[in-house]
Amino acid sequence: MQPPVDPSVIPAPASVRASGGAGFALARSTRILTPPGSPAIARVGAYLAAALRRSTGYPLPVASAGVRGDRSGILLETGSDDLGDEGYELDVTGAAVTLRARGPEGLFRGVQTLRQLLPASIEDSTVQPGPRRLPAVRIVDRPRFAWRGAALDVARHFFSVDEVKRYVDLISLYKLNILHLHLTDDQGWRIAVDGWPKLGTHGGSTQVGGGRGGFYTKQDYWSIVRYAQDRYLTVVPEIDVPGHTNAALSSYPELNCDGRPPQLYTGIDVGFTSLCLDKPVTYRFLDDVIGELAALTPGPYLHIGGDEAKTVPDDRYAAFIERVQGIVRAHGKRVIGWQETAKAKLLPSSVVQYWDVRSSSDAVRQAVKGGNKVVLSPASKAYLDMKYDSSTRLGLEWAGHVEVRDAYDWDPATLLDGISERDVLGVEAQLWSETLRGITDAEFMALPRLPGIAEVGWSPASSRDWDDYRRRLAAQAPRWSAMALHYHRSPQVFWPK
Ligand code: TNX
């Protein structure tokens, strides 16, 4: 009898068909074959092998497929050019698992699907008993949106390099491709800048609640960028200006209009600081910071923040954003900014990030008319720092409670009047860390909501259904347990015992 195909894959692939037969059994003799002459694909093969070795104890050698080589095992191949950079095809038969994509990025996304087709115990860090069978399926898949992000606020509470890498591992499971790092805020400046060393040593020396804080050296930052790159994630660093800058003002009082250094701030209020917009030193500062960050960042975007500059009048705010946009461009990068930046004249290449569900989205619509693309992070759906419900131990409530269904059950093409599918570059899940002290807290807020945002960004609207989704979500829980990830057992999902 043919086993039913029930691949509980998240995000739901664009197309899944049962192909008949018993599927593929992973065995001690299984090899992973990659095309000769592609070190990048060999690295994807090595990533897959490492993921499967832990719980199987199998050697799973990664070898180059010979010209007439045998066609059994797990085969990573190039082809399927019409599926874009991230699309892939996956064919599972009794003899082989064949993953085909244009290049390594699509193969990497396909590898995440392959992992989810195996039993949850495959994710365990110690050797587990089998069987380890993939169902006989044919999957053809590609993302709906190009930008599928997760933002981590390392400013309110500092996260170590290893914690950030653990978050990267988590988000890469669900095929996200952007890691947005909120590197600066009132409570801390978290990235070393050679020309302005006190930003890190003083500005990074504390955090919300008065703990020790920290900052990334350039090597630290680079190691995060590389780790993310290896998982086909692009880092988008954010330097939030002109507001949210108390840590910078405290480090360099000349950036403040009155020239006096404010105390470091360890509370959680927002909107009370600004760089001095009139002083030339402010723009030398920004040129140095943006220049150093651009040089360290291979991705095309720098995030300039721009939210909640409540002490700055609109016209002066717009002029400031336009000037910063020019600095970013002079350093060869494109701007992304919070929705407030839409009040300025943006270059067509600049991206606007929608977040504030309390205020008008008119300026965002205006920017879209001018040709700008939008990343959607509606706080009432995509803010993973909101409490699930009134009993959640962590989190804030200003945008209401965000339950698992809220995070899942919305469509980017109809969220905002006058903003349609083609205006939307993608979606992003935000994890602000006012109440989160470390990666365990972050996991608890991200799981189980982050996979929902990932599916909103990846899966075709037609394949999305809440009841089917929550069944697939429940099936993720044993995987999280195997990976020692913390998650919230929302009452909206029937979790396995
Ligand atoms: C609003 S989202 C903020 C952040 C806070 C967050 C808390 C945005 C652009 N600004 O500074 O951390 O709410 O939910």
Short mmCIF file of C-alpha atoms and ligand atoms in Angstrom, two decimals:
data_model
loop_
_atom_site.label_atom_id
_atom_site.label_comp_id
_atom_site.label_asym_id
_atom_site.label_seq_id
_atom_site.Cartn_x
_atom_site.Cartn_y
_atom_site.Cartn_z
CA MET A 1 0.00 0.00 0.00
CA GLN A 2 1.13 3.50 -0.75
CA PRO A 3 1.81 5.54 2.38
CA PRO A 4 -0.28 8.70 2.55
CA VAL A 5 1.71 11.80 1.72
CA ASP A 6 1.52 14.07 4.68
CA PRO A 7 4.58 16.21 4.51
CA SER A 8 4.14 18.67 7.34
CA VAL A 9 6.48 21.11 5.69
CA ILE A 10 6.53 24.79 6.70
CA PRO A 11 6.40 26.96 4.68
CA ALA A 12 3.96 24.98 2.53
CA PRO A 13 5.60 24.22 -0.81
CA ALA A 14 3.99 25.59 -3.97
CA SER A 15 3.27 22.06 -5.17
CA VAL A 16 3.49 18.61 -3.55
CA ARG A 17 2.46 15.38 -5.27
CA ALA A 18 2.65 11.80 -4.05
CA SER A 19 4.74 9.89 -6.54
CA GLY A 20 4.05 6.33 -5.41
CA GLY A 21 6.21 3.76 -3.72
CA ALA A 22 7.64 3.43 -0.27
CA GLY A 23 9.97 6.38 -0.49
CA PHE A 24 13.66 6.59 0.27
CA ALA A 25 15.31 5.05 3.30
CA LEU A 26 18.35 6.85 4.59
CA ALA A 27 21.04 4.21 5.23
CA ARG A 28 24.58 3.84 6.49
CA SER A 29 25.70 3.58 2.87
CA THR A 30 23.92 6.72 1.63
CA ARG A 31 26.12 9.21 -0.16
CA ILE A 32 25.49 12.84 -1.00
CA LEU A 33 26.59 13.67 -4.53
CA THR A 34 27.20 17.18 -5.82
CA PRO A 35 28.15 18.45 -9.29
CA PRO A 36 31.87 18.48 -10.03
CA GLY A 37 33.43 21.93 -10.01
CA SER A 38 30.98 23.65 -7.67
CA PRO A 39 32.49 24.30 -4.26
CA ALA A 40 29.37 26.29 -3.24
CA ILE A 41 27.10 23.31 -3.89
CA ALA A 42 29.59 21.00 -2.17
CA ARG A 43 29.21 23.25 0.89
CA VAL A 44 25.42 22.86 0.76
CA GLY A 45 26.03 19.10 0.61
CA ALA A 46 28.32 19.35 3.64
CA TYR A 47 25.68 21.34 5.52
CA LEU A 48 23.10 18.64 4.78
CA ALA A 49 25.50 15.87 5.76
CA ALA A 50 26.28 17.58 9.07
CA ALA A 51 22.55 18.03 9.77
CA LEU A 52 21.88 14.33 9.13
CA ARG A 53 24.97 12.83 10.79
CA ARG A 54 24.18 13.93 14.33
CA SER A 55 21.15 11.70 14.86
CA THR A 56 22.02 8.91 12.41
CA GLY A 57 25.67 8.39 13.14
CA TYR A 58 26.04 7.57 9.42
CA PRO A 59 29.15 8.73 7.60
CA LEU A 60 27.17 10.34 4.73
CA PRO A 61 30.20 11.24 2.62
CA VAL A 62 29.84 14.18 0.25
CA ALA A 63 31.35 13.31 -3.11
CA SER A 64 31.51 14.76 -6.55
CA ALA A 65 29.10 13.06 -8.97
CA GLY A 66 31.20 11.41 -11.68
CA VAL A 67 30.31 11.89 -15.31
CA ARG A 68 28.75 8.45 -15.56
CA GLY A 69 28.48 8.11 -11.82
CA ASP A 70 25.74 6.13 -10.17
CA ARG A 71 22.44 7.80 -9.55
CA SER A 72 21.62 6.63 -6.07
CA GLY A 73 21.73 8.43 -2.77
CA ILE A 74 21.03 12.11 -2.27
CA LEU A 75 21.79 14.02 -5.44
CA LEU A 76 22.19 17.78 -5.55
CA GLU A 77 22.01 18.95 -9.13
CA THR A 78 21.77 22.14 -11.12
CA GLY A 79 18.89 22.83 -13.51
CA SER A 80 15.31 24.03 -13.01
CA ASP A 81 16.39 27.47 -14.15
CA ASP A 82 12.84 28.74 -14.42
CA LEU A 83 12.31 28.48 -10.65
CA GLY A 84 14.48 31.52 -9.87
CA ASP A 85 17.42 31.61 -7.49
CA GLU A 86 15.52 30.22 -4.52
CA GLY A 87 13.22 27.71 -6.18
CA TYR A 88 13.94 23.99 -6.29
CA GLU A 89 12.50 20.63 -7.29
CA LEU A 90 12.69 17.62 -5.01
CA ASP A 91 12.01 14.09 -6.24
CA VAL A 92 12.00 11.21 -3.81
CA THR A 93 11.98 7.66 -5.19
CA GLY A 94 13.13 4.37 -3.73
CA ALA A 95 16.54 4.78 -5.34
CA ALA A 96 17.35 8.43 -4.85
CA VAL A 97 16.49 11.80 -3.47
CA THR A 98 17.11 14.29 -6.25
CA LEU A 99 17.22 17.97 -5.42
CA ARG A 100 17.54 20.30 -8.39
CA ALA A 101 17.87 24.08 -8.48
CA ARG A 102 19.52 26.82 -10.49
CA GLY A 103 22.34 27.04 -7.96
CA PRO A 104 23.35 26.64 -4.33
CA GLU A 105 20.75 29.00 -2.89
CA GLY A 106 17.79 27.04 -4.22
CA LEU A 107 19.48 23.81 -3.18
CA PHE A 108 19.90 25.18 0.33
CA ARG A 109 16.17 26.02 0.53
CA GLY A 110 15.40 22.54 -0.75
CA VAL A 111 17.63 20.98 1.90
CA GLN A 112 15.40 22.56 4.56
CA THR A 113 12.41 20.86 2.98
CA LEU A 114 14.28 17.57 2.84
CA ARG A 115 15.02 17.77 6.58
CA GLN A 116 11.36 18.32 7.35
CA LEU A 117 10.35 15.25 5.31
CA LEU A 118 12.35 13.06 7.69
CA PRO A 119 11.05 12.09 11.14
CA ALA A 120 11.50 14.66 13.90
CA SER A 121 14.18 12.54 15.58
CA ILE A 122 16.47 13.43 12.66
CA GLU A 123 17.06 16.77 14.45
CA ASP A 124 18.32 15.18 17.65
CA SER A 125 21.89 15.91 18.65
CA THR A 126 22.58 12.29 19.63
CA VAL A 127 22.16 9.06 17.67
CA GLN A 128 18.54 7.91 17.57
CA PRO A 129 16.93 4.68 16.34
CA GLY A 130 15.41 4.64 12.81
CA PRO A 131 13.57 4.23 10.56
CA ARG A 132 14.52 7.30 8.60
CA ARG A 133 12.35 7.32 5.56
CA LEU A 134 11.40 10.15 3.21
CA PRO A 135 7.97 9.77 1.59
CA ALA A 136 7.82 9.31 -2.19
CA VAL A 137 6.96 12.80 -3.35
CA ARG A 138 7.61 15.31 -6.02
CA ILE A 139 7.84 18.88 -4.80
CA VAL A 140 8.18 21.95 -7.00
CA ASP A 141 8.65 25.08 -4.97
CA ARG A 142 9.61 28.72 -5.12
CA PRO A 143 8.97 31.74 -2.90
CA ARG A 144 6.14 34.20 -3.34
CA PHE A 145 8.14 37.19 -2.03
CA ALA A 146 11.82 38.06 -2.41
CA TRP A 147 12.28 39.51 1.09
CA ARG A 148 11.52 37.19 3.98
CA GLY A 149 13.16 38.65 7.03
CA ALA A 150 13.59 38.34 10.74
CA ALA A 151 14.80 41.26 12.81
CA LEU A 152 16.59 40.84 16.09
CA ASP A 153 16.97 43.77 18.49
CA VAL A 154 20.42 43.34 20.01
CA ALA A 155 20.35 46.90 21.37
CA ARG A 156 17.82 46.73 24.21
CA HIS A 157 19.36 43.50 25.42
CA PHE A 158 22.66 42.40 23.98
CA PHE A 159 22.85 38.98 22.30
CA SER A 160 26.21 37.23 22.05
CA VAL A 161 27.56 36.14 18.67
CA ASP A 162 26.64 32.54 19.49
CA GLU A 163 23.10 33.54 20.39
CA VAL A 164 22.70 35.40 17.11
CA LYS A 165 24.00 32.34 15.26
CA ARG A 166 21.46 30.17 17.03
CA TYR A 167 18.74 32.55 15.87
CA VAL A 168 20.15 32.34 12.33
CA ASP A 169 19.89 28.55 12.50
CA LEU A 170 16.29 28.82 13.62
CA ILE A 171 15.15 31.28 10.95
CA SER A 172 16.99 29.46 8.17
CA LEU A 173 14.89 26.34 8.88
CA TYR A 174 11.87 28.25 7.59
CA LYS A 175 13.60 29.57 4.47
CA LEU A 176 13.96 33.17 5.60
CA ASN A 177 16.62 35.02 3.64
CA ILE A 178 17.15 38.30 5.55
CA LEU A 179 18.61 38.83 9.01
CA HIS A 180 17.93 42.41 10.09
CA LEU A 181 20.08 43.38 13.07
CA HIS A 182 18.86 46.37 15.08
CA LEU A 183 22.34 47.40 16.21
CA THR A 184 21.75 50.72 17.93
CA ASP A 185 19.16 52.28 20.17
CA ASP A 186 18.83 54.47 23.24
CA GLN A 187 19.93 51.65 25.52
CA GLY A 188 22.99 50.49 23.63
CA TRP A 189 25.31 50.85 20.63
CA ARG A 190 26.38 47.35 19.63
CA ILE A 191 28.86 47.69 16.78
CA ALA A 192 32.46 48.89 16.92
CA VAL A 193 33.26 51.94 14.81
CA ASP A 194 37.00 52.60 14.46
CA GLY A 195 36.68 56.36 14.16
CA TRP A 196 34.34 56.60 17.17
CA PRO A 197 35.50 53.95 19.63
CA LYS A 198 33.46 55.11 22.63
CA LEU A 199 30.27 54.09 20.81
CA GLY A 200 31.05 50.48 21.66
CA THR A 201 33.07 50.79 24.85
CA HIS A 202 30.80 53.34 26.50
CA GLY A 203 27.60 53.26 24.42
CA GLY A 204 27.52 49.47 24.51
CA SER A 205 28.36 49.08 28.17
CA THR A 206 24.87 48.50 29.53
CA GLN A 207 21.36 47.43 28.51
CA VAL A 208 17.73 47.49 29.63
CA GLY A 209 17.57 46.86 33.35
CA GLY A 210 21.19 47.89 33.82
CA GLY A 211 22.99 44.66 32.92
CA ARG A 212 26.42 44.46 31.37
CA GLY A 213 25.52 44.92 27.70
CA GLY A 214 28.22 44.42 25.10
CA PHE A 215 29.08 45.21 21.51
CA TYR A 216 30.38 43.38 18.44
CA THR A 217 33.91 43.92 17.29
CA LYS A 218 34.28 44.07 13.53
CA GLN A 219 35.45 40.44 13.60
CA ASP A 220 32.36 39.47 15.59
CA TYR A 221 30.08 41.19 13.11
CA TRP A 222 31.91 39.63 10.20
CA SER A 223 31.57 36.17 11.70
CA ILE A 224 27.79 36.69 11.97
CA VAL A 225 27.66 37.90 8.37
CA ARG A 226 29.61 34.84 7.21
CA TYR A 227 27.53 32.44 9.25
CA ALA A 228 24.36 33.96 7.80
CA GLN A 229 25.80 33.90 4.28
CA ASP A 230 26.55 30.19 4.63
CA ARG A 231 22.80 29.77 5.24
CA TYR A 232 21.89 32.04 2.32
CA LEU A 233 20.76 34.85 4.57
CA THR A 234 21.68 38.46 3.89
CA VAL A 235 22.46 40.64 6.89
CA VAL A 236 20.78 44.06 6.89
CA PRO A 237 22.34 46.14 9.67
CA GLU A 238 20.33 48.97 11.20
CA ILE A 239 21.74 52.18 12.59
CA ASP A 240 18.63 53.90 13.92
CA VAL A 241 18.74 57.70 13.42
CA PRO A 242 18.02 60.49 14.19
CA GLY A 243 15.94 59.28 17.19
CA HIS A 244 16.70 56.27 19.39
CA THR A 245 20.23 57.61 19.83
CA ASN A 246 20.80 58.12 23.55
CA ALA A 247 23.73 55.68 23.64
CA ALA A 248 25.50 57.63 20.87
CA LEU A 249 24.75 61.00 22.50
CA SER A 250 26.08 59.75 25.80
CA SER A 251 29.28 58.53 24.11
CA TYR A 252 29.89 61.70 22.07
CA PRO A 253 28.17 64.74 23.60
CA GLU A 254 29.07 66.88 20.57
CA LEU A 255 26.29 65.01 18.71
CA ASN A 256 23.78 66.57 21.10
CA CYS A 257 22.54 70.12 20.44
CA ASP A 258 23.40 71.24 23.98
CA GLY A 259 26.80 69.54 23.84
CA ARG A 260 26.22 67.76 27.14
CA PRO A 261 26.32 63.97 27.54
CA PRO A 262 23.10 62.38 28.78
CA GLN A 263 23.41 59.46 31.19
CA LEU A 264 23.26 56.00 29.70
CA TYR A 265 19.63 54.87 29.59
CA THR A 266 18.36 51.50 30.82
CA GLY A 267 14.58 52.05 30.70
CA ILE A 268 12.21 51.18 27.87
CA ASP A 269 10.58 54.47 26.85
CA VAL A 270 10.96 55.54 23.23
CA GLY A 271 11.05 58.78 21.26
CA PHE A 272 12.89 61.18 23.54
CA THR A 273 16.28 61.57 21.85
CA SER A 274 17.68 62.95 18.61
CA LEU A 275 21.03 63.63 17.05
CA CYS A 276 21.54 67.37 16.58
CA LEU A 277 20.38 68.02 13.02
CA ASP A 278 22.14 71.41 12.73
CA LYS A 279 25.68 70.44 13.46
CA PRO A 280 28.18 69.49 10.73
CA VAL A 281 29.72 66.94 13.12
CA THR A 282 26.49 64.93 12.96
CA TYR A 283 27.02 64.32 9.24
CA ARG A 284 30.73 63.53 9.63
CA PHE A 285 29.69 61.02 12.27
CA LEU A 286 27.07 59.47 9.99
CA ASP A 287 29.46 59.33 7.07
CA ASP A 288 32.03 57.48 9.19
CA VAL A 289 29.56 55.06 10.73
CA ILE A 290 27.76 54.31 7.46
CA GLY A 291 31.04 54.06 5.56
CA GLU A 292 32.51 51.53 8.00
CA LEU A 293 29.32 49.51 8.14
CA ALA A 294 28.94 49.51 4.36
CA ALA A 295 32.47 48.22 4.01
CA LEU A 296 31.69 45.34 6.39
CA THR A 297 28.35 44.43 4.85
CA PRO A 298 28.19 42.46 1.60
CA GLY A 299 24.40 42.83 1.25
CA PRO A 300 22.94 45.72 -0.75
CA TYR A 301 20.89 47.35 2.05
CA LEU A 302 21.59 49.50 5.09
CA HIS A 303 18.68 50.19 7.44
CA ILE A 304 18.68 53.78 8.73
CA GLY A 305 15.80 53.40 11.18
CA GLY A 306 14.05 56.76 11.22
CA ASP A 307 11.21 55.72 13.53
CA GLU A 308 9.75 57.70 16.37
CA ALA A 309 11.92 60.80 16.09
CA LYS A 310 9.27 62.52 18.14
CA THR A 311 11.31 65.62 18.98
CA VAL A 312 11.98 66.53 15.32
CA PRO A 313 9.53 68.59 13.18
CA ASP A 314 8.45 66.88 9.93
CA ASP A 315 10.20 69.19 7.45
CA ARG A 316 13.54 68.98 9.22
CA TYR A 317 13.10 65.26 9.62
CA ALA A 318 12.53 64.83 5.87
CA ALA A 319 15.62 66.89 5.00
CA PHE A 320 17.68 64.80 7.40
CA ILE A 321 16.50 61.48 5.94
CA GLU A 322 17.25 62.72 2.42
CA ARG A 323 20.77 63.67 3.48
CA VAL A 324 21.39 60.30 5.15
CA GLN A 325 20.02 58.57 2.05
CA GLY A 326 22.67 60.40 0.06
CA ILE A 327 25.40 59.20 2.43
CA VAL A 328 24.22 55.59 2.16
CA ARG A 329 24.18 55.85 -1.61
CA ALA A 330 27.65 57.41 -1.69
CA HIS A 331 28.84 54.28 0.11
CA GLY A 332 27.26 52.09 -2.53
CA LYS A 333 24.23 50.84 -0.60
CA ARG A 334 20.46 51.12 -0.77
CA VAL A 335 18.32 52.51 2.04
CA ILE A 336 15.63 50.72 3.93
CA GLY A 337 13.88 52.77 6.61
CA TRP A 338 10.84 52.56 8.87
CA GLN A 339 7.59 53.89 7.44
CA GLU A 340 8.23 57.39 8.84
CA THR A 341 11.00 57.78 6.23
CA ALA A 342 8.26 57.84 3.57
CA LYS A 343 7.72 61.47 4.61
CA ALA A 344 11.01 62.26 2.85
CA LYS A 345 11.75 62.24 -0.90
CA LEU A 346 13.02 58.76 -1.36
CA LEU A 347 15.11 57.44 -4.21
CA PRO A 348 13.24 54.77 -6.19
CA SER A 349 15.72 52.19 -4.90
CA SER A 350 14.85 52.91 -1.26
CA VAL A 351 12.56 50.55 0.62
CA VAL A 352 9.95 51.47 3.21
CA GLN A 353 9.19 49.18 6.12
CA TYR A 354 5.61 49.38 7.38
CA TRP A 355 5.11 48.69 11.08
CA ASP A 356 2.88 51.14 12.94
CA VAL A 357 -0.69 49.90 12.72
CA ARG A 358 -1.86 52.81 14.89
CA SER A 359 -0.94 55.57 12.49
CA SER A 360 -1.93 56.49 8.94
CA SER A 361 -0.30 54.64 6.07
CA ASP A 362 -0.83 57.54 3.65
CA ALA A 363 2.86 58.33 3.35
CA VAL A 364 3.59 54.67 2.60
CA ARG A 365 0.98 54.71 -0.18
CA GLN A 366 2.54 57.91 -1.51
CA ALA A 367 5.97 56.26 -1.59
CA VAL A 368 4.53 53.27 -3.42
CA LYS A 369 3.04 55.62 -6.04
CA GLY A 370 6.56 56.99 -6.44
CA GLY A 371 7.83 53.48 -7.15
CA ASN A 372 9.19 52.43 -3.77
CA LYS A 373 8.74 48.88 -2.58
CA VAL A 374 7.44 47.99 0.87
CA VAL A 375 8.44 45.42 3.46
CA LEU A 376 5.49 44.59 5.70
CA SER A 377 5.92 44.18 9.44
CA PRO A 378 2.47 45.09 10.78
CA ALA A 379 2.91 45.17 14.54
CA SER A 380 -0.43 43.45 15.19
CA LYS A 381 0.78 40.41 13.22
CA ALA A 382 4.52 40.40 12.73
CA TYR A 383 5.75 41.71 16.10
CA LEU A 384 7.04 38.68 17.90
CA ASP A 385 7.66 40.78 21.00
CA MET A 386 3.92 41.23 21.61
CA LYS A 387 2.44 38.95 24.25
CA TYR A 388 0.49 35.95 22.94
CA ASP A 389 -2.24 36.70 25.45
CA SER A 390 -2.58 38.46 28.77
CA SER A 391 -0.89 35.60 30.62
CA THR A 392 2.34 35.64 28.58
CA ARG A 393 5.27 36.10 30.93
CA LEU A 394 7.34 38.15 28.44
CA GLY A 395 6.58 40.81 25.90
CA LEU A 396 4.78 44.10 25.36
CA GLU A 397 1.15 44.86 24.56
CA TRP A 398 1.02 48.21 22.77
CA ALA A 399 -0.12 46.61 19.49
CA GLY A 400 -2.41 44.15 21.28
CA HIS A 401 -1.90 40.45 21.72
CA VAL A 402 -0.54 38.48 18.79
CA GLU A 403 -1.68 34.87 18.89
CA VAL A 404 -0.40 32.21 16.52
CA ARG A 405 -3.36 32.66 14.20
CA ASP A 406 -2.92 36.45 14.08
CA ALA A 407 0.66 36.01 12.92
CA TYR A 408 -0.43 33.54 10.22
CA ASP A 409 -3.84 34.55 8.96
CA TRP A 410 -3.22 37.65 6.82
CA ASP A 411 -2.26 38.40 3.28
CA PRO A 412 0.41 40.90 2.21
CA ALA A 413 -1.47 41.79 -0.97
CA THR A 414 -4.58 42.97 0.88
CA LEU A 415 -3.18 44.28 4.18
CA LEU A 416 -3.13 47.94 3.16
CA ASP A 417 -5.56 49.69 0.84
CA GLY A 418 -3.84 50.79 -2.33
CA ILE A 419 -0.83 48.52 -1.82
CA SER A 420 -0.91 45.39 -3.89
CA GLU A 421 1.19 42.31 -4.50
CA ARG A 422 3.63 43.99 -6.86
CA ASP A 423 4.36 46.82 -4.39
CA VAL A 424 5.34 44.36 -1.69
CA LEU A 425 8.96 43.30 -1.56
CA GLY A 426 8.19 40.96 1.31
CA VAL A 427 7.54 40.48 4.99
CA GLU A 428 9.58 40.61 8.17
CA ALA A 429 9.08 39.34 11.71
CA GLN A 430 10.33 41.70 14.42
CA LEU A 431 11.78 40.63 17.71
CA TRP A 432 12.29 43.67 19.92
CA SER A 433 14.10 42.82 23.10
CA GLU A 434 12.95 45.24 25.81
CA THR A 435 11.65 42.26 27.82
CA LEU A 436 13.83 39.50 26.37
CA ARG A 437 17.00 38.51 28.16
CA GLY A 438 18.82 36.20 25.85
CA ILE A 439 18.16 33.58 23.23
CA THR A 440 15.91 31.36 25.33
CA ASP A 441 13.41 34.20 25.71
CA ALA A 442 13.78 34.99 22.01
CA GLU A 443 12.96 31.41 21.03
CA PHE A 444 9.90 31.39 23.26
CA MET A 445 8.52 34.47 21.49
CA ALA A 446 9.54 33.39 17.98
CA LEU A 447 8.15 29.88 18.27
CA PRO A 448 5.50 29.20 17.19
CA ARG A 449 4.80 32.55 15.46
CA LEU A 450 7.85 32.97 13.24
CA PRO A 451 7.05 29.96 11.01
CA GLY A 452 3.69 31.63 10.29
CA ILE A 453 5.33 34.82 9.03
CA ALA A 454 7.73 32.65 7.02
CA GLU A 455 4.79 30.93 5.34
CA VAL A 456 3.06 34.26 4.67
CA GLY A 457 6.21 35.30 2.81
CA TRP A 458 6.96 32.06 0.97
CA SER A 459 3.82 30.11 0.16
CA PRO A 460 1.28 30.88 -2.56
CA ALA A 461 -1.86 32.49 -1.14
CA SER A 462 -3.90 29.65 -2.63
CA SER A 463 -2.08 26.99 -0.59
CA ARG A 464 -2.64 28.67 2.76
CA ASP A 465 -5.22 27.46 5.21
CA TRP A 466 -5.24 27.94 8.97
CA ASP A 467 -6.47 24.47 9.91
CA ASP A 468 -3.99 22.75 7.66
CA TYR A 469 -1.28 25.10 8.89
CA ARG A 470 -1.84 24.44 12.57
CA ARG A 471 -1.73 20.71 11.94
CA ARG A 472 1.66 21.16 10.26
CA LEU A 473 2.76 23.50 13.04
CA ALA A 474 1.94 20.93 15.70
CA ALA A 475 4.18 18.49 13.85
CA GLN A 476 7.09 20.92 14.22
CA ALA A 477 7.05 20.72 18.00
CA PRO A 478 8.94 17.40 18.28
CA ARG A 479 11.58 18.90 15.97
CA TRP A 480 11.96 21.91 18.25
CA SER A 481 12.26 19.58 21.23
CA ALA A 482 14.91 17.55 19.42
CA MET A 483 16.80 20.79 18.76
CA ALA A 484 16.33 21.95 22.37
CA LEU A 485 14.44 25.03 21.15
CA HIS A 486 12.02 26.70 23.54
CA TYR A 487 8.50 27.36 22.36
CA HIS A 488 5.15 28.53 23.62
CA ARG A 489 2.42 25.88 23.69
CA SER A 490 -0.31 28.13 22.37
CA PRO A 491 -3.83 26.82 23.07
CA GLN A 492 -4.66 27.49 19.41
CA VAL A 493 -2.67 24.43 18.34
CA PHE A 494 -3.25 20.75 19.22
CA TRP A 495 0.29 19.91 20.28
CA PRO A 496 1.40 16.29 20.39
CA LYS A 497 1.83 14.91 23.90
C1 TNX B 1 8.25 50.26 18.32
S1 TNX B 1 8.98 49.30 15.54
C2 TNX B 1 9.54 50.51 17.96
C3 TNX B 1 10.64 49.90 18.72
C4 TNX B 1 10.15 49.16 19.92
C5 TNX B 1 8.92 48.37 19.55
C6 TNX B 1 8.42 47.52 20.67
C7 TNX B 1 9.73 50.55 15.61
C8 TNX B 1 10.16 51.04 14.34
N1 TNX B 1 9.90 51.16 16.80
O1 TNX B 1 11.59 50.87 19.08
O2 TNX B 1 11.16 48.31 20.36
O3 TNX B 1 7.92 49.25 19.15
O4 TNX B 1 7.38 46.71 20.24
#
